[in-house]
Amino acid sequence: AAAAIEATIEQVAEQCRLSDIPLFVEPLAYSLTPDVSTSSTAFAAERPRIVRDTARRLSGLGATVLKLEFPVDHKHNADQNAWLEACMEISQVCSVPWVLLSAGVDFEQFEQQVLAACKGGASGVLAGRAIWKESIAVSVEQRAEFLKVLRAPGNPEDEALKALIEDRLRQTESERLGLTLTDEEVLQ
């Protein structure tokens, strides 16, 4: 099954290349053992390796960007140093840019994951439910106010996240060009 999936990715990647359109590939981690649930402690222990090895294998098949799950299950491991290390390991083996998907976690959790992922080498995020799901459970009036707040200029959290992603993009481009910058130069 894995060989067929990889062949399909290569075929689609070639068609995308010929059509001059980017290909975003979104692999999802799952257990190969039916009695090991993806929410189990046993799977959580293997998840960083699974996400990393999947990124290594699939990044060489022609995708423009990999859209990856956060490699650590926050319900089983709250150690943000372990989060950072797992993200850095992905960046070391992934030959294309990777971005973080939200997987529908709560916004506060996603925000922490984004910080670790971008610090660990992710090029940004492609997110859905983690951003908007709270707006579904509120009244129309509350939803309108929520959306107004999200669009408000100068939101400190928004600006901080934007700055973090911009810093990461500058760092990635510097590395691509073979430039060495200090942390202070990157932040300028």
Coordinates of N, CA and C in Angstrom, one line a residue:
A1 N 0.8 -1.2 0.0 CA 0.0 0.0 0.0 C 0.9 1.3 0.0
A2 N 2.0 1.3 0.8 CA 2.8 2.5 0.8 C 3.4 2.7 -0.5
A3 N 3.9 1.7 -1.2 CA 4.5 1.9 -2.5 C 3.5 2.5 -3.5
A4 N 2.2 2.1 -3.5 CA 1.2 2.6 -4.4 C 0.9 4.1 -4.0
I5 N 0.9 4.4 -2.8 CA 0.6 5.8 -2.3 C 1.8 6.7 -2.8
E6 N 3.0 6.2 -2.6 CA 4.2 7.0 -3.0 C 4.2 7.2 -4.5
A7 N 3.9 6.1 -5.3 CA 3.8 6.2 -6.8 C 2.8 7.3 -7.2
T8 N 1.6 7.3 -6.5 CA 0.6 8.3 -6.8 C 1.1 9.7 -6.5
I9 N 1.8 9.9 -5.4 CA 2.3 11.2 -5.1 C 3.3 11.6 -6.2
E10 N 4.2 10.7 -6.6 CA 5.1 11.1 -7.7 C 4.4 11.4 -9.0
Q11 N 3.4 10.7 -9.3 CA 2.6 11.0 -10.6 C 1.9 12.3 -10.5
V12 N 1.3 12.6 -9.4 CA 0.6 13.9 -9.2 C 1.6 15.0 -9.1
A13 N 2.7 14.8 -8.5 CA 3.8 15.8 -8.4 C 4.3 16.2 -9.8
E14 N 4.5 15.2 -10.6 CA 4.9 15.4 -12.0 C 3.9 16.2 -12.8
Q15 N 2.6 15.9 -12.6 CA 1.6 16.6 -13.3 C 1.5 18.1 -12.8
C16 N 1.7 18.3 -11.5 CA 1.7 19.6 -10.9 C 2.9 20.4 -11.5
R17 N 4.1 19.7 -11.5 CA 5.2 20.4 -12.1 C 5.0 20.8 -13.5
L18 N 4.5 20.0 -14.3 CA 4.2 20.3 -15.7 C 3.2 21.4 -15.9
S19 N 2.3 21.5 -14.9 CA 1.2 22.6 -15.0 C 1.6 23.8 -14.2
D20 N 2.8 23.8 -13.6 CA 3.4 24.9 -12.9 C 2.5 25.3 -11.7
I21 N 2.0 24.3 -10.9 CA 1.2 24.5 -9.7 C 1.9 23.8 -8.6
P22 N 1.8 24.4 -7.4 CA 2.4 23.7 -6.2 C 1.6 22.5 -5.8
L23 N 2.3 21.6 -5.2 CA 1.6 20.4 -4.6 C 1.9 20.4 -3.1
F24 N 0.8 20.5 -2.3 CA 0.9 20.4 -0.9 C 0.4 18.9 -0.5
V25 N 1.3 18.2 0.1 CA 1.0 16.8 0.5 C 0.8 16.8 2.0
E26 N -0.3 16.2 2.4 CA -0.7 16.1 3.8 C -0.8 14.7 4.3
P27 N 0.3 14.1 4.7 CA 0.2 12.7 5.3 C -0.2 12.7 6.7
L28 N -1.0 11.7 7.1 CA -1.5 11.6 8.5 C -0.9 10.3 9.1
A29 N -0.5 10.4 10.3 CA 0.1 9.3 11.0 C -1.1 8.4 11.5
Y30 N -0.8 7.1 11.4 CA -1.8 6.1 11.9 C -1.0 4.9 12.3
S31 N -1.7 4.1 13.1 CA -1.1 2.9 13.6 C -1.2 1.7 12.6
L32 N -0.1 1.0 12.4 CA -0.2 -0.2 11.6 C -0.7 -1.4 12.3
T33 N -0.8 -1.3 13.6 CA -1.3 -2.4 14.5 C -2.8 -2.1 14.9
P34 N -3.7 -2.9 14.5 CA -5.1 -2.6 14.8 C -5.5 -2.4 16.2
D35 N -4.7 -3.1 17.1 CA -5.0 -2.9 18.6 C -4.3 -1.8 19.2
V36 N -3.6 -0.9 18.5 CA -2.9 0.2 19.0 C -3.6 1.5 18.4
S37 N -4.4 2.1 19.3 CA -5.1 3.3 18.9 C -4.2 4.5 18.7
T38 N -4.5 5.4 17.8 CA -3.7 6.6 17.7 C -3.8 7.5 18.9
S39 N -4.7 7.3 19.8 CA -4.8 8.1 21.0 C -4.1 7.4 22.2
S40 N -3.5 6.3 21.9 CA -2.9 5.5 23.0 C -1.5 6.0 23.4
T41 N -1.0 5.7 24.6 CA 0.3 6.0 25.0 C 1.3 5.4 24.1
A42 N 1.1 4.1 23.7 CA 2.0 3.4 22.9 C 2.2 4.1 21.5
F43 N 1.1 4.6 20.9 CA 1.2 5.3 19.7 C 1.9 6.6 19.9
A44 N 1.6 7.3 21.0 CA 2.2 8.6 21.3 C 3.7 8.5 21.4
A45 N 4.2 7.4 21.9 CA 5.6 7.2 22.0 C 6.3 7.1 20.6
E46 N 5.6 6.5 19.7 CA 6.1 6.3 18.3 C 5.8 7.5 17.4
R47 N 4.9 8.3 17.7 CA 4.4 9.4 16.8 C 5.6 10.3 16.3
P48 N 6.5 10.8 17.1 CA 7.5 11.6 16.6 C 8.4 10.9 15.5
R49 N 8.7 9.7 15.7 CA 9.4 8.9 14.7 C 8.6 8.7 13.4
I50 N 7.3 8.4 13.6 CA 6.4 8.2 12.4 C 6.3 9.4 11.6
V51 N 6.1 10.6 12.2 CA 5.9 11.8 11.5 C 7.3 12.2 10.8
R52 N 8.4 12.0 11.6 CA 9.7 12.3 11.0 C 10.0 11.4 9.8
D53 N 9.9 10.1 10.0 CA 10.2 9.2 8.9 C 9.3 9.4 7.7
T54 N 8.0 9.7 7.9 CA 7.1 10.0 6.8 C 7.6 11.3 6.1
A55 N 8.0 12.3 6.8 CA 8.5 13.5 6.2 C 9.7 13.2 5.3
R56 N 10.6 12.4 5.8 CA 11.8 12.0 5.1 C 11.5 11.3 3.8
R57 N 10.6 10.3 3.9 CA 10.2 9.5 2.7 C 9.5 10.3 1.7
L58 N 8.5 11.1 2.1 CA 7.6 11.8 1.2 C 8.2 13.0 0.6
S59 N 9.1 13.7 1.3 CA 9.6 14.9 0.8 C 10.5 14.8 -0.4
G60 N 10.9 13.6 -0.7 CA 11.7 13.4 -1.9 C 10.9 12.9 -3.1
L61 N 9.6 13.0 -3.0 CA 8.7 12.5 -4.1 C 8.2 13.6 -5.0
G62 N 8.6 14.8 -4.8 CA 8.1 15.9 -5.7 C 7.2 16.9 -5.1
A63 N 6.7 16.7 -3.9 CA 5.8 17.7 -3.3 C 6.5 19.1 -3.2
T64 N 5.8 20.1 -3.3 CA 6.3 21.5 -3.1 C 6.5 21.7 -1.6
V65 N 5.4 21.3 -0.8 CA 5.4 21.6 0.6 C 4.7 20.4 1.3
L66 N 5.2 20.0 2.4 CA 4.5 19.0 3.2 C 3.7 19.7 4.3
K67 N 2.5 19.3 4.5 CA 1.6 19.8 5.5 C 1.5 18.7 6.6
L68 N 2.2 18.9 7.7 CA 2.4 17.8 8.7 C 1.6 18.1 10.0
E69 N 1.3 16.9 10.6 CA 0.7 17.0 11.9 C 1.8 17.3 12.9
F70 N 1.5 17.9 14.0 CA 2.4 18.1 15.1 C 3.0 16.8 15.5
P71 N 4.3 16.7 15.6 CA 4.9 15.3 15.8 C 4.7 14.8 17.2
V72 N 4.3 15.6 18.2 CA 4.2 15.1 19.6 C 2.7 15.2 20.0
D73 N 2.2 14.2 20.6 CA 0.8 14.3 21.1 C 0.9 15.0 22.5
H74 N 0.3 16.2 22.5 CA 0.4 17.0 23.7 C -0.3 16.4 24.9
K75 N -1.3 15.5 24.6 CA -2.0 14.9 25.7 C -1.1 13.9 26.5
H76 N 0.0 13.4 25.8 CA 0.9 12.5 26.4 C 2.2 13.0 26.7
N77 N 2.5 14.2 26.2 CA 3.9 14.8 26.4 C 3.7 16.3 26.3
A78 N 3.8 17.0 27.5 CA 3.7 18.4 27.6 C 5.1 19.1 27.6
D79 N 6.1 18.4 27.4 CA 7.5 18.9 27.4 C 7.8 19.7 26.1
Q80 N 7.8 21.0 26.2 CA 8.0 21.8 25.0 C 9.4 21.7 24.5
N81 N 10.4 21.3 25.3 CA 11.7 21.0 24.7 C 11.7 19.7 23.8
A82 N 10.9 18.7 24.2 CA 10.7 17.6 23.4 C 10.0 17.9 22.1
W83 N 9.0 18.8 22.2 CA 8.3 19.3 21.0 C 9.3 19.9 20.0
L84 N 10.1 20.8 20.5 CA 11.1 21.6 19.7 C 12.0 20.6 19.1
E85 N 12.5 19.6 19.8 CA 13.5 18.6 19.3 C 12.8 17.8 18.2
A86 N 11.6 17.4 18.4 CA 10.9 16.6 17.4 C 10.7 17.4 16.1
C87 N 10.4 18.7 16.2 CA 10.2 19.6 15.0 C 11.6 19.8 14.3
M88 N 12.6 19.9 15.1 CA 14.0 20.1 14.5 C 14.4 18.8 13.8
E89 N 14.0 17.7 14.3 CA 14.4 16.4 13.6 C 13.7 16.3 12.3
I90 N 12.4 16.8 12.2 CA 11.7 16.8 10.9 C 12.4 17.7 10.0
S91 N 12.8 18.9 10.4 CA 13.5 19.8 9.5 C 14.8 19.3 9.0
Q92 N 15.5 18.5 9.8 CA 16.8 17.9 9.4 C 16.6 16.9 8.3
V93 N 15.5 16.2 8.2 CA 15.3 15.1 7.2 C 14.4 15.5 6.1
C94 N 13.7 16.6 6.2 CA 12.7 17.0 5.2 C 13.4 17.8 4.1
S95 N 13.3 17.4 2.9 CA 14.0 18.1 1.8 C 13.2 19.2 1.1
V96 N 12.0 19.4 1.6 CA 11.1 20.5 1.1 C 10.6 21.3 2.3
P97 N 10.1 22.5 2.1 CA 9.5 23.2 3.3 C 8.3 22.4 3.8
W98 N 8.1 22.5 5.2 CA 7.0 21.9 5.8 C 6.2 22.9 6.6
V99 N 4.9 22.7 6.7 CA 4.1 23.6 7.4 C 3.2 22.8 8.4
L100 N 2.8 23.4 9.4 CA 2.0 22.7 10.4 C 0.5 22.8 10.1
L101 N -0.2 21.6 10.2 CA -1.6 21.6 10.2 C -2.2 21.7 11.6
S102 N -3.4 22.1 11.7 CA -4.0 22.3 13.1 C -4.6 21.1 13.7
A103 N -5.0 20.1 12.9 CA -5.7 18.9 13.4 C -6.8 19.2 14.4
G104 N -7.4 20.4 14.3 CA -8.5 20.8 15.1 C -8.3 20.9 16.6
V105 N -7.0 21.0 17.0 CA -6.8 21.2 18.4 C -7.3 22.6 18.8
D106 N -7.5 22.8 20.1 CA -7.9 24.2 20.6 C -6.9 25.2 20.2
F107 N -7.3 26.4 20.0 CA -6.5 27.5 19.6 C -5.2 27.7 20.5
E108 N -5.4 27.7 21.8 CA -4.3 27.9 22.7 C -3.3 26.8 22.5
Q109 N -3.7 25.6 22.3 CA -2.8 24.4 22.1 C -2.1 24.6 20.7
F110 N -2.8 25.0 19.7 CA -2.3 25.2 18.4 C -1.2 26.3 18.4
E111 N -1.5 27.4 19.1 CA -0.6 28.5 19.2 C 0.8 28.0 19.8
Q112 N 0.8 27.2 20.8 CA 2.0 26.6 21.4 C 2.7 25.7 20.4
Q113 N 1.9 24.9 19.7 CA 2.5 24.0 18.7 C 3.1 24.8 17.5
V114 N 2.5 25.9 17.1 CA 3.0 26.8 16.0 C 4.4 27.3 16.5
L115 N 4.4 27.8 17.7 CA 5.7 28.4 18.2 C 6.8 27.4 18.1
A116 N 6.5 26.2 18.6 CA 7.6 25.1 18.6 C 7.9 24.7 17.2
A117 N 6.9 24.5 16.3 CA 7.2 24.1 15.0 C 8.0 25.1 14.2
C118 N 7.6 26.4 14.3 CA 8.4 27.4 13.5 C 9.8 27.6 14.1
K119 N 9.9 27.5 15.4 CA 11.2 27.6 16.0 C 12.1 26.4 15.6
G120 N 11.4 25.3 15.4 CA 12.1 24.0 15.0 C 12.3 23.9 13.5
G121 N 11.8 24.8 12.7 CA 12.1 24.7 11.3 C 10.9 24.7 10.4
A122 N 9.7 24.7 10.9 CA 8.6 24.8 10.0 C 8.5 26.1 9.3
S123 N 8.0 26.1 8.1 CA 7.9 27.4 7.3 C 6.7 28.2 7.5
G124 N 5.8 27.6 8.4 CA 4.5 28.3 8.6 C 3.4 27.4 9.0
V125 N 2.2 27.8 8.7 CA 1.0 27.0 9.1 C 0.0 27.0 7.9
L126 N -0.8 26.0 7.8 CA -2.0 25.9 7.0 C -3.0 25.4 8.0
A127 N -3.9 26.2 8.5 CA -4.7 25.8 9.6 C -6.2 26.1 9.3
G128 N -7.1 25.4 9.9 CA -8.5 25.5 9.7 C -9.2 25.6 11.1
R129 N -9.7 24.4 11.5 CA -10.5 24.4 12.7 C -9.9 25.0 13.9
A130 N -8.6 24.9 14.1 CA -8.0 25.5 15.3 C -8.2 27.0 15.4
I131 N -8.4 27.6 14.2 CA -8.6 29.1 14.1 C -10.0 29.4 14.3
W132 N -11.0 28.7 13.6 CA -12.3 29.2 13.6 C -13.4 28.3 14.3
K133 N -13.0 27.2 14.9 CA -14.0 26.3 15.4 C -14.8 26.9 16.6
E134 N -14.2 27.8 17.4 CA -14.9 28.4 18.5 C -16.1 29.3 18.0
S135 N -16.0 29.8 16.8 CA -17.0 30.7 16.3 C -18.3 29.9 16.0
I136 N -18.3 28.6 15.9 CA -19.5 27.9 15.5 C -20.4 27.7 16.7
A137 N -19.9 27.7 17.9 CA -20.7 27.4 19.1 C -21.3 28.7 19.7
V138 N -21.2 29.8 19.1 CA -21.7 31.0 19.6 C -22.8 31.6 18.8
S139 N -23.5 32.6 19.3 CA -24.6 33.2 18.6 C -24.0 34.0 17.4
V140 N -24.9 34.4 16.5 CA -24.6 35.2 15.4 C -23.9 36.5 15.8
E141 N -24.5 37.1 16.8 CA -23.9 38.4 17.3 C -22.5 38.2 17.8
Q142 N -22.3 37.2 18.6 CA -21.0 36.9 19.2 C -20.0 36.5 18.1
R143 N -20.5 35.8 17.1 CA -19.6 35.4 16.0 C -19.2 36.6 15.2
A144 N -20.1 37.6 15.0 CA -19.7 38.8 14.3 C -18.7 39.6 15.1
E145 N -18.8 39.7 16.4 CA -17.9 40.3 17.3 C -16.5 39.6 17.3
F146 N -16.6 38.3 17.3 CA -15.3 37.5 17.3 C -14.6 37.7 16.0
L147 N -15.3 37.8 14.8 CA -14.6 38.0 13.6 C -14.1 39.5 13.5
K148 N -14.8 40.4 14.1 CA -14.3 41.8 14.1 C -13.0 41.9 14.9
V149 N -12.9 41.2 16.0 CA -11.7 41.2 16.9 C -10.5 40.5 16.1
L150 N -10.8 39.4 15.4 CA -9.8 38.8 14.6 C -9.2 39.7 13.5
R151 N -10.0 40.6 13.0 CA -9.6 41.5 11.9 C -9.0 42.8 12.5
A152 N -9.1 43.0 13.7 CA -8.6 44.2 14.3 C -7.1 44.4 14.1
P153 N -6.6 45.5 13.6 CA -5.2 45.7 13.4 C -4.5 45.8 14.8
G154 N -3.3 45.3 14.7 CA -2.4 45.4 15.9 C -2.6 44.4 17.0
N155 N -3.3 43.3 16.7 CA -3.5 42.3 17.7 C -2.1 41.7 18.1
P156 N -1.7 41.9 19.3 CA -0.3 41.5 19.8 C 0.0 40.1 19.5
E157 N -0.9 39.1 19.7 CA -0.6 37.7 19.5 C -0.5 37.5 18.0
D158 N -1.3 38.1 17.2 CA -1.3 37.9 15.8 C 0.1 38.5 15.3
E159 N 0.5 39.6 15.7 CA 1.7 40.3 15.3 C 2.9 39.4 15.7
A160 N 2.9 38.9 16.9 CA 4.0 38.0 17.4 C 4.1 36.8 16.5
L161 N 3.0 36.1 16.2 CA 3.0 35.0 15.4 C 3.5 35.3 14.0
K162 N 3.1 36.4 13.4 CA 3.5 36.8 12.1 C 5.0 37.1 12.1
A163 N 5.5 37.7 13.2 CA 6.9 38.0 13.3 C 7.7 36.7 13.4
L164 N 7.3 35.8 14.1 CA 8.0 34.5 14.3 C 8.1 33.8 12.9
I165 N 7.0 33.8 12.2 CA 7.0 33.1 10.9 C 7.9 33.9 9.9
E166 N 7.9 35.2 9.9 CA 8.8 36.0 9.1 C 10.2 35.7 9.4
D167 N 10.5 35.6 10.7 CA 11.9 35.3 11.1 C 12.3 34.0 10.6
R168 N 11.4 33.0 10.7 CA 11.8 31.7 10.2 C 12.0 31.7 8.7
L169 N 11.2 32.4 7.9 CA 11.4 32.5 6.5 C 12.7 33.2 6.1
R170 N 13.1 34.2 6.9 CA 14.4 34.9 6.7 C 15.5 33.9 7.0
Q171 N 15.4 33.1 8.0 CA 16.4 32.2 8.4 C 16.6 31.1 7.3
T172 N 15.4 30.6 6.8 CA 15.4 29.6 5.8 C 16.1 30.1 4.5
E173 N 15.8 31.3 4.1 CA 16.4 31.9 2.9 C 17.9 32.1 3.1
S174 N 18.3 32.6 4.3 CA 19.7 32.8 4.6 C 20.4 31.4 4.4
E175 N 19.9 30.4 4.9 CA 20.5 29.1 4.8 C 20.6 28.6 3.4
R176 N 19.5 28.9 2.6 CA 19.5 28.5 1.2 C 20.6 29.2 0.5
L177 N 20.8 30.5 0.8 CA 21.9 31.3 0.1 C 23.3 31.1 0.7
G178 N 23.4 30.3 1.8 CA 24.7 30.0 2.4 C 25.1 31.1 3.3
L179 N 24.2 32.0 3.7 CA 24.6 33.1 4.6 C 24.5 32.6 6.1
T180 N 25.4 33.1 6.9 CA 25.3 32.8 8.3 C 25.0 34.1 9.0
L181 N 23.9 34.1 9.8 CA 23.5 35.3 10.5 C 23.4 35.0 12.0
T182 N 23.7 36.0 12.8 CA 23.5 35.9 14.2 C 22.0 36.0 14.5
D183 N 21.6 35.6 15.7 CA 20.2 35.7 16.1 C 19.8 37.2 16.0
E184 N 20.6 38.1 16.4 CA 20.3 39.5 16.4 C 20.1 40.0 15.0
E185 N 20.9 39.5 14.0 CA 20.7 39.9 12.6 C 19.4 39.4 12.1
V186 N 19.1 38.2 12.4 CA 17.8 37.5 12.0 C 16.6 38.4 12.4
L187 N 16.7 38.9 13.7 CA 15.5 39.6 14.2 C 15.4 41.0 13.7
Q188 N 16.4 41.5 13.0 CA 16.3 42.9 12.5 C 15.4 43.0 11.3

